């Protein structure tokens, strides 16, 4: 698509003029807007929009045991589809074109993503306990292989997603990695999200989580780890040596009082590829990557007592990691004025997302979502939320 009359952030600087993004010669007039690489939400549980606000204020384990796990036991494919559609609507309206997900009833999320027209890598979840989606880790692995054998669907591909070292035993973790290697897809999982997880791992194995995962062969360039808030210097070196990708989820970590702060400057200095993610709407409670950039930047600055770390261009690079698409914000939005530094404005002030182009297809134009019926999605979602609470 040919973008006309553009003011465009190319990842390094803001430039003016026409440019081509994608294969088609269709023209898009970007007058009065800032164009930038669309956001890539590196970690979420999309259908947990259903649980937004549920159990807010509870301590982490109480929140999981008393609120989240009981609600998840009542999930159905239909509920996941409706919740996924609603999450996609929020992402479209806030400038996200691509995301990496890990949740149950993956087929339903895939159908929703294809309808909305976004890109997604959907993780086939694996835990050592039963869920409404599978009986145990063995069945989860079998279902994952069946799905991977079918291959990608349009802009949707699939990966293997063992939850974590505390919800998967070692055998399940190793089999998950073998499956990911067999089909050449990523292996994704949570790691070092809480201090307790790290201490428990060290007591059991004599190693910290990243060190342990390396010993059992899970870490390489196709591994994506979420959170990584409690890391030692040794673990940072391991992640760099193995070329692992790490996703920072600052808002969720702060809201759940995980305590640790990802050592972002050390990871970046070591050459680790770092992206940004919101986590699920149950623990954030937002899927808005603009908010995540600001929170992530301020968290690092405050924690380090250093205003120079995690600047706006660093956060934009993390939030748009590997992006192929375009989002646009209105330059007349009060939050984008004055125009001393448009990227600083976008990261710290926000700005109204007006348009989204994915794979040469206009998904949203002047604030109107073109691929799905916004009002129908909202109604279906509210019906689903009411059903879940019955």
Tab-separated table of N, CA, C and O in Angstrom, residues 44-102:
chain	number	residue	atom	x	y	z
A	44	UNK	N	-0.136	-12.129	25.967
A	44	UNK	CA	-1.452	-11.932	26.545
A	44	UNK	C	-2.193	-13.258	26.621
A	44	UNK	O	-1.751	-14.269	26.073
A	45	UNK	N	-3.303	-13.222	27.351
A	45	UNK	CA	-4.266	-14.322	27.413
A	45	UNK	C	-5.579	-13.687	26.984
A	45	UNK	O	-6.336	-13.165	27.809
A	46	UNK	N	-5.852	-13.698	25.694
A	46	UNK	CA	-6.850	-12.815	25.103
A	46	UNK	C	-8.235	-12.953	25.719
A	46	UNK	O	-8.891	-11.952	26.041
A	47	UNK	N	-8.697	-14.181	25.893
A	47	UNK	CA	-10.068	-14.391	26.364
A	47	UNK	C	-10.256	-14.032	27.834
A	47	UNK	O	-11.381	-14.047	28.339
A	48	UNK	N	-9.187	-13.693	28.525
A	48	UNK	CA	-9.332	-13.278	29.926
A	48	UNK	C	-9.895	-11.860	30.046
A	48	UNK	O	-10.039	-11.336	31.155
A	49	UNK	N	-10.281	-11.257	28.924
A	49	UNK	CA	-11.099	-10.047	28.998
A	49	UNK	C	-12.355	-10.314	29.829
A	49	UNK	O	-12.884	-9.409	30.479
A	50	UNK	N	-12.834	-11.550	29.812
A	50	UNK	CA	-14.012	-11.927	30.595
A	50	UNK	C	-13.810	-11.706	32.087
A	50	UNK	O	-14.781	-11.547	32.837
A	51	UNK	N	-12.571	-11.726	32.532
A	51	UNK	CA	-12.262	-11.669	33.963
A	51	UNK	C	-11.699	-10.314	34.381
A	51	UNK	O	-11.204	-10.169	35.491
A	52	UNK	N	-11.799	-9.331	33.497
A	52	UNK	CA	-11.293	-7.991	33.818
A	52	UNK	C	-12.000	-7.460	35.070
A	52	UNK	O	-13.221	-7.415	35.137
A	53	UNK	N	-11.211	-7.095	36.064
A	53	UNK	CA	-11.748	-6.531	37.296
A	53	UNK	C	-12.145	-7.556	38.344
A	53	UNK	O	-12.413	-7.185	39.491
A	54	UNK	N	-12.169	-8.829	37.983
A	54	UNK	CA	-12.581	-9.861	38.934
A	54	UNK	C	-11.484	-10.099	39.969
A	54	UNK	O	-10.343	-10.368	39.620
A	55	UNK	N	-11.842	-9.994	41.245
A	55	UNK	CA	-10.885	-10.257	42.312
A	55	UNK	C	-9.818	-9.202	42.480
A	55	UNK	O	-8.800	-9.453	43.133
A	56	UNK	N	-10.031	-8.020	41.909
A	56	UNK	CA	-9.027	-6.960	42.048
A	56	UNK	C	-8.739	-6.670	43.519
A	56	UNK	O	-9.651	-6.538	44.331
A	57	UNK	N	-7.460	-6.584	43.836
A	57	UNK	CA	-7.041	-6.283	45.198
A	57	UNK	C	-6.678	-7.501	46.019
A	57	UNK	O	-6.124	-7.367	47.113
A	58	UNK	N	-6.955	-8.701	45.483
A	58	UNK	CA	-6.560	-9.904	46.203
A	58	UNK	C	-5.068	-10.163	46.008
A	58	UNK	O	-4.488	-9.794	44.987
A	59	UNK	N	-4.458	-10.836	46.965
A	59	UNK	CA	-3.081	-11.281	46.801
A	59	UNK	C	-3.021	-12.327	45.703
A	59	UNK	O	-3.993	-13.035	45.453
A	60	UNK	N	-1.854	-12.430	45.071
A	60	UNK	CA	-1.718	-13.229	43.852
A	60	UNK	C	-2.285	-14.630	43.984
A	60	UNK	O	-3.144	-15.038	43.198
A	61	UNK	N	-1.810	-15.410	44.947
A	61	UNK	CA	-2.255	-16.804	45.039
A	61	UNK	C	-3.736	-16.900	45.391
A	61	UNK	O	-4.451	-17.763	44.882
A	62	UNK	N	-4.209	-15.987	46.260
A	62	UNK	CA	-5.635	-15.972	46.589
A	62	UNK	C	-6.464	-15.624	45.360
A	62	UNK	O	-7.537	-16.184	45.129
A	63	UNK	N	-5.965	-14.669	44.597
A	63	UNK	CA	-6.648	-14.254	43.366
A	63	UNK	C	-6.770	-15.425	42.393
A	63	UNK	O	-7.834	-15.672	41.820
A	64	UNK	N	-5.687	-16.176	42.242
A	64	UNK	CA	-5.707	-17.336	41.350
A	64	UNK	C	-6.645	-18.427	41.879
A	64	UNK	O	-7.506	-18.934	41.153
A	65	UNK	N	-6.470	-18.781	43.147
A	65	UNK	CA	-7.222	-19.901	43.720
A	65	UNK	C	-8.702	-19.589	43.906
A	65	UNK	O	-9.561	-20.465	43.680
A	66	UNK	N	-9.017	-18.353	44.305
A	66	UNK	CA	-10.395	-18.019	44.663
A	66	UNK	C	-11.204	-17.405	43.530
A	66	UNK	O	-12.437	-17.477	43.547
A	67	UNK	N	-10.512	-16.801	42.578
A	67	UNK	CA	-11.232	-16.085	41.523
A	67	UNK	C	-10.969	-16.659	40.132
A	67	UNK	O	-11.903	-17.092	39.443
A	68	UNK	N	-9.705	-16.670	39.711
A	68	UNK	CA	-9.401	-16.996	38.316
A	68	UNK	C	-9.611	-18.473	38.003
A	68	UNK	O	-10.332	-18.822	37.048
A	69	UNK	N	-9.000	-19.360	38.767
A	69	UNK	CA	-9.127	-20.790	38.458
A	69	UNK	C	-10.576	-21.264	38.484
A	69	UNK	O	-10.999	-22.007	37.575
A	70	UNK	N	-11.392	-20.872	39.464
A	70	UNK	CA	-12.807	-21.281	39.424
A	70	UNK	C	-13.555	-20.756	38.194
A	70	UNK	O	-14.379	-21.468	37.615
A	71	UNK	N	-13.267	-19.519	37.786
A	71	UNK	CA	-13.916	-18.981	36.591
A	71	UNK	C	-13.466	-19.742	35.343
A	71	UNK	O	-14.275	-20.024	34.453
A	72	UNK	N	-12.189	-20.078	35.278
A	72	UNK	CA	-11.689	-20.805	34.108
A	72	UNK	C	-12.304	-22.193	33.992
A	72	UNK	O	-12.455	-22.718	32.885
A	73	UNK	N	-12.657	-22.797	35.096
A	73	UNK	CA	-13.274	-24.122	35.037
A	73	UNK	C	-14.648	-24.078	34.370
A	73	UNK	O	-15.162	-25.105	33.930
A	74	UNK	N	-15.245	-22.889	34.266
A	74	UNK	CA	-16.563	-22.755	33.640
A	74	UNK	C	-16.477	-22.289	32.186
A	74	UNK	O	-17.507	-22.038	31.545
A	75	UNK	N	-15.275	-22.170	31.659
A	75	UNK	CA	-15.117	-21.710	30.282
A	75	UNK	C	-15.650	-22.735	29.278
A	75	UNK	O	-15.572	-23.938	29.483
A	76	UNK	N	-16.184	-22.219	28.181
A	76	UNK	CA	-16.641	-23.038	27.057
A	76	UNK	C	-16.055	-22.454	25.773
A	76	UNK	O	-15.616	-21.294	25.757
A	77	UNK	N	-16.051	-23.212	24.683
A	77	UNK	CA	-15.556	-22.650	23.420
A	77	UNK	C	-16.281	-21.370	23.017
A	77	UNK	O	-15.658	-20.413	22.556
A	78	UNK	N	-17.588	-21.326	23.191
A	78	UNK	CA	-18.360	-20.144	22.805
A	78	UNK	C	-17.959	-18.919	23.626
A	78	UNK	O	-17.820	-17.813	23.088
A	79	UNK	N	-17.754	-19.105	24.919
A	79	UNK	CA	-17.333	-17.990	25.766
A	79	UNK	C	-15.966	-17.467	25.339
A	79	UNK	O	-15.739	-16.252	25.295
A	80	UNK	N	-15.054	-18.373	25.035
A	80	UNK	CA	-13.714	-17.961	24.615
A	80	UNK	C	-13.771	-17.202	23.293
A	80	UNK	O	-13.066	-16.196	23.110
A	81	UNK	N	-14.615	-17.632	22.373
A	81	UNK	CA	-14.735	-16.929	21.091
A	81	UNK	C	-15.218	-15.499	21.298
A	81	UNK	O	-14.639	-14.542	20.771
A	82	UNK	N	-16.286	-15.332	22.083
A	82	UNK	CA	-16.849	-14.002	22.305
A	82	UNK	C	-15.861	-13.097	23.053
A	82	UNK	O	-15.741	-11.907	22.747
A	83	UNK	N	-15.165	-13.667	24.026
A	83	UNK	CA	-14.178	-12.884	24.777
A	83	UNK	C	-12.986	-12.517	23.903
A	83	UNK	O	-12.425	-11.419	24.023
A	84	UNK	N	-12.591	-13.423	23.013
A	84	UNK	CA	-11.487	-13.136	22.100
A	84	UNK	C	-11.854	-12.026	21.132
A	84	UNK	O	-11.044	-11.127	20.855
A	85	UNK	N	-13.067	-12.057	20.603
A	85	UNK	CA	-13.513	-10.999	19.695
A	85	UNK	C	-13.457	-9.641	20.384
A	85	UNK	O	-13.025	-8.647	19.791
A	86	UNK	N	-13.867	-9.600	21.645
A	86	UNK	CA	-13.850	-8.345	22.378
A	86	UNK	C	-12.420	-7.859	22.603
A	86	UNK	O	-12.121	-6.668	22.463
A	87	UNK	N	-11.524	-8.771	22.950
A	87	UNK	CA	-10.118	-8.407	23.114
A	87	UNK	C	-9.509	-7.893	21.823
A	87	UNK	O	-8.723	-6.936	21.820
A	88	UNK	N	-9.874	-8.510	20.706
A	88	UNK	CA	-9.374	-8.058	19.406
A	88	UNK	C	-9.875	-6.651	19.090
A	88	UNK	O	-9.135	-5.828	18.534
A	89	UNK	N	-11.126	-6.379	19.440
A	89	UNK	CA	-11.669	-5.043	19.232
A	89	UNK	C	-10.859	-4.002	19.996
A	89	UNK	O	-10.510	-2.938	19.451
A	90	UNK	N	-10.519	-4.306	21.248
A	90	UNK	CA	-9.710	-3.375	22.028
A	90	UNK	C	-8.333	-3.184	21.399
A	90	UNK	O	-7.819	-2.057	21.324
A	91	UNK	N	-7.726	-4.255	20.926
A	91	UNK	CA	-6.398	-4.127	20.336
A	91	UNK	C	-6.425	-3.336	19.044
A	91	UNK	O	-5.536	-2.511	18.789
A	92	UNK	N	-7.430	-3.571	18.212
A	92	UNK	CA	-7.542	-2.803	16.970
A	92	UNK	C	-7.640	-1.310	17.274
A	92	UNK	O	-6.937	-0.484	16.683
A	93	UNK	N	-8.489	-0.965	18.223
A	93	UNK	CA	-8.753	0.445	18.511
A	93	UNK	C	-7.587	1.128	19.226
A	93	UNK	O	-7.561	2.358	19.334
A	94	UNK	N	-6.620	0.343	19.689
A	94	UNK	CA	-5.439	0.921	20.341
A	94	UNK	C	-4.153	0.673	19.553
A	94	UNK	O	-3.066	0.897	20.064
A	95	UNK	N	-4.285	0.202	18.291
A	95	UNK	CA	-3.142	0.174	17.391
A	95	UNK	C	-2.304	-1.083	17.365
A	95	UNK	O	-1.191	-1.065	16.850
A	96	UNK	N	-2.829	-2.193	17.884
A	96	UNK	CA	-2.084	-3.458	17.853
A	96	UNK	C	-2.523	-4.297	16.664
A	96	UNK	O	-3.716	-4.526	16.461
A	97	UNK	N	-1.552	-4.771	15.895
A	97	UNK	CA	-1.867	-5.601	14.720
A	97	UNK	C	-1.433	-7.049	14.896
A	97	UNK	O	-1.836	-7.913	14.115
A	98	UNK	N	-0.611	-7.288	15.919
A	98	UNK	CA	-0.058	-8.638	16.081
A	98	UNK	C	0.086	-8.930	17.566
A	98	UNK	O	0.387	-8.030	18.364
A	99	UNK	N	-0.122	-10.195	17.950
A	99	UNK	CA	0.041	-10.546	19.356
A	99	UNK	C	0.395	-12.019	19.494
A	99	UNK	O	0.175	-12.825	18.588
A	100	UNK	N	0.958	-12.340	20.664
A	100	UNK	CA	1.274	-13.726	21.010
A	100	UNK	C	0.417	-14.113	22.205
A	100	UNK	O	0.417	-13.421	23.223
A	101	UNK	N	-0.320	-15.195	22.068
A	101	UNK	CA	-1.331	-15.562	23.053
A	101	UNK	C	-1.052	-16.942	23.636
A	101	UNK	O	-0.370	-17.770	23.035
A	102	UNK	N	-1.616	-17.174	24.814
A	102	UNK	CA	-1.548	-18.482	25.463
A	102	UNK	C	-2.852	-18.663	26.239
A	102	UNK	O	-3.054	-18.023	27.270
